[in-house]
Coordinates of C-alpha atoms in Angstrom, one line a residue:
X1 CA -84.2 70.5 171.3
X2 CA -84.3 73.1 168.3
X3 CA -80.5 72.6 167.9
X4 CA -81.0 68.8 168.1
X5 CA -83.8 69.2 165.3
X6 CA -81.7 71.4 163.2
X7 CA -78.8 69.1 163.5
X8 CA -80.7 66.2 162.5
X9 CA -82.5 68.2 159.5
X10 CA -79.0 69.4 158.0
X11 CA -77.7 65.6 158.4
X12 CA -80.5 64.2 156.7
X13 CA -80.5 66.7 153.7
X14 CA -76.9 65.8 152.8
X15 CA -74.6 62.8 152.5
X16 CA -75.6 62.5 156.2
X17 CA -78.8 60.7 155.3
X18 CA -76.5 58.0 153.6
X19 CA -74.3 57.7 156.7
X20 CA -77.1 57.1 159.0
X21 CA -78.2 54.0 157.1
X22 CA -77.9 50.7 158.8
X23 CA -76.4 49.1 155.5
X24 CA -73.7 51.8 155.4
X25 CA -73.1 51.5 159.4
X26 CA -72.5 47.7 158.8
X27 CA -70.7 47.7 155.6
X28 CA -68.3 50.4 156.3
X29 CA -67.8 49.8 160.2
X30 CA -69.4 53.2 160.7
X31 CA -69.6 53.7 164.5
X32 CA -69.5 56.5 167.0
X33 CA -65.7 56.3 167.2
X34 CA -65.0 57.6 163.8
X35 CA -68.4 59.4 163.1
X36 CA -67.3 63.0 163.1
X37 CA -64.2 62.2 161.0
X38 CA -66.2 60.3 158.4
X39 CA -68.9 62.9 158.3
X40 CA -66.2 65.8 157.9
X41 CA -64.2 63.9 155.0
X42 CA -67.5 62.8 153.1
X43 CA -68.6 66.1 152.6
X44 CA -65.4 68.1 152.6
X45 CA -63.6 65.8 150.1
X46 CA -66.8 66.3 147.6
X47 CA -66.5 70.1 148.0
X48 CA -62.8 69.8 147.6
X49 CA -63.3 67.8 144.2
X50 CA -65.8 70.6 143.2
X51 CA -63.4 73.6 144.0
X52 CA -60.8 71.9 142.0
X53 CA -63.2 71.1 139.2
X54 CA -64.2 74.7 138.7
X55 CA -60.8 75.4 137.9
X56 CA -60.1 72.7 135.5
X57 CA -63.3 73.1 133.5
X58 CA -62.3 76.3 131.7
X59 CA -59.3 75.0 129.9
X60 CA -61.1 71.8 128.8
X61 CA -64.0 73.7 127.5
X62 CA -61.9 76.1 125.6
X63 CA -60.3 73.2 123.9
X64 CA -63.2 70.8 123.4
X65 CA -66.1 73.1 123.5
X66 CA -69.1 73.2 125.8
X67 CA -71.1 70.0 124.6
X68 CA -68.2 67.5 124.6
X69 CA -66.9 69.0 127.9
X70 CA -70.4 68.7 129.6
X71 CA -70.6 65.0 128.5
X72 CA -67.0 64.3 129.9
X73 CA -67.9 65.8 133.1
X74 CA -71.2 64.1 133.3
X75 CA -69.1 60.8 132.8
X76 CA -66.8 61.8 135.6
X77 CA -69.6 62.5 137.9
X78 CA -71.4 59.0 137.0
X79 CA -68.0 57.4 137.5
X80 CA -67.9 58.9 141.2
X81 CA -71.5 58.1 142.0
X82 CA -71.1 54.4 140.7
X83 CA -68.1 53.9 143.1
X84 CA -70.0 55.4 146.1
X85 CA -72.9 53.1 145.3
X86 CA -71.0 50.0 145.0
X87 CA -70.6 48.2 148.3
X88 CA -66.6 48.2 148.5
X89 CA -66.7 48.1 152.1
X90 CA -63.8 50.6 152.2
X91 CA -64.1 54.1 153.3
X92 CA -61.0 55.0 151.5
X93 CA -62.8 54.1 148.1
X94 CA -65.7 55.9 149.2
X95 CA -63.6 58.9 149.8
X96 CA -61.9 58.8 146.7
X97 CA -65.3 58.3 144.9
X98 CA -66.5 61.7 146.7
X99 CA -63.5 63.6 145.0
X100 CA -64.3 62.1 141.6
X101 CA -68.0 63.0 141.8
X102 CA -67.1 66.5 143.1
X103 CA -64.7 66.9 140.1
X104 CA -67.6 66.5 137.9
X105 CA -70.0 68.6 139.8
X106 CA -67.7 71.3 139.8
X107 CA -66.8 71.3 136.1
X108 CA -70.5 70.8 135.3
X109 CA -71.5 73.7 137.6
X110 CA -69.2 76.1 135.6
X111 CA -70.3 74.6 132.1
X112 CA -73.9 74.7 132.3
X113 CA -74.5 78.4 132.9
X114 CA -71.9 79.2 130.2
X115 CA -73.6 76.8 127.7
X116 CA -77.0 78.0 128.6
X117 CA -76.0 81.6 128.1
X118 CA -74.7 80.9 124.8
X119 CA -77.3 79.1 123.4
X120 CA -80.1 81.1 124.8
X121 CA -81.7 84.3 123.3
X122 CA -80.5 87.5 125.1
X123 CA -84.3 88.2 126.1
X124 CA -84.4 84.8 127.9
X125 CA -80.9 84.5 129.6
X126 CA -82.0 86.1 132.9
X127 CA -84.9 83.5 133.2
X128 CA -82.7 80.6 132.2
X129 CA -80.0 81.5 134.8
X130 CA -82.9 81.9 137.3
X131 CA -84.2 78.6 136.5
X132 CA -80.5 76.9 136.8
X133 CA -80.1 78.2 140.4
X134 CA -83.9 77.2 141.3
X135 CA -83.4 73.6 140.1
X136 CA -79.8 73.3 141.6
X137 CA -81.7 74.3 145.1
X138 CA -84.3 71.7 144.5
X139 CA -81.7 68.9 143.8
X140 CA -79.8 70.2 147.1
X141 CA -83.1 69.7 149.2
X142 CA -84.5 66.5 147.4
X143 CA -82.2 63.8 149.1
X144 CA -83.5 64.7 152.5
X145 CA -87.0 65.0 151.6
X146 CA -86.8 61.4 150.0
X147 CA -85.3 59.8 152.9
X148 CA -87.9 61.8 155.1
X149 CA -91.1 60.5 153.2
X150 CA -89.6 56.9 153.0
X151 CA -89.6 57.0 156.8
X152 CA -85.8 56.5 157.4
X153 CA -85.6 60.0 159.2
X154 CA -84.3 59.4 162.5

């Protein structure tokens, strides 16, 4: 029973919350036959994009600067999020959007602490870095909480 609860809790706090929605199941023909593969690709492809994005961030920020780079990376993430939100009915488009969003996330995750440390007085750098990590953790757990509070937890 505890293992079942833990599995549901983890699934609801990630993209799995979206994957369990009736509209996603209907629009993308998401069923028990391809459930494991779809779950793995939805999570793994965004992580792949973020991993690659971490390495791409430095040359871009060195050339364009932190502010312009952060704007670019935010737009890349927004593009990926928009494609995921649009009902394309294609899992391939959903997967590509996960990679695009991951690229933006990975790049931004590198640039934000760099920008903060360069703009913050040295007396506050530790606190600002801690706040970045604290809010990052809040954002990771908020989708599951929102889904739980709206009564869609299953």
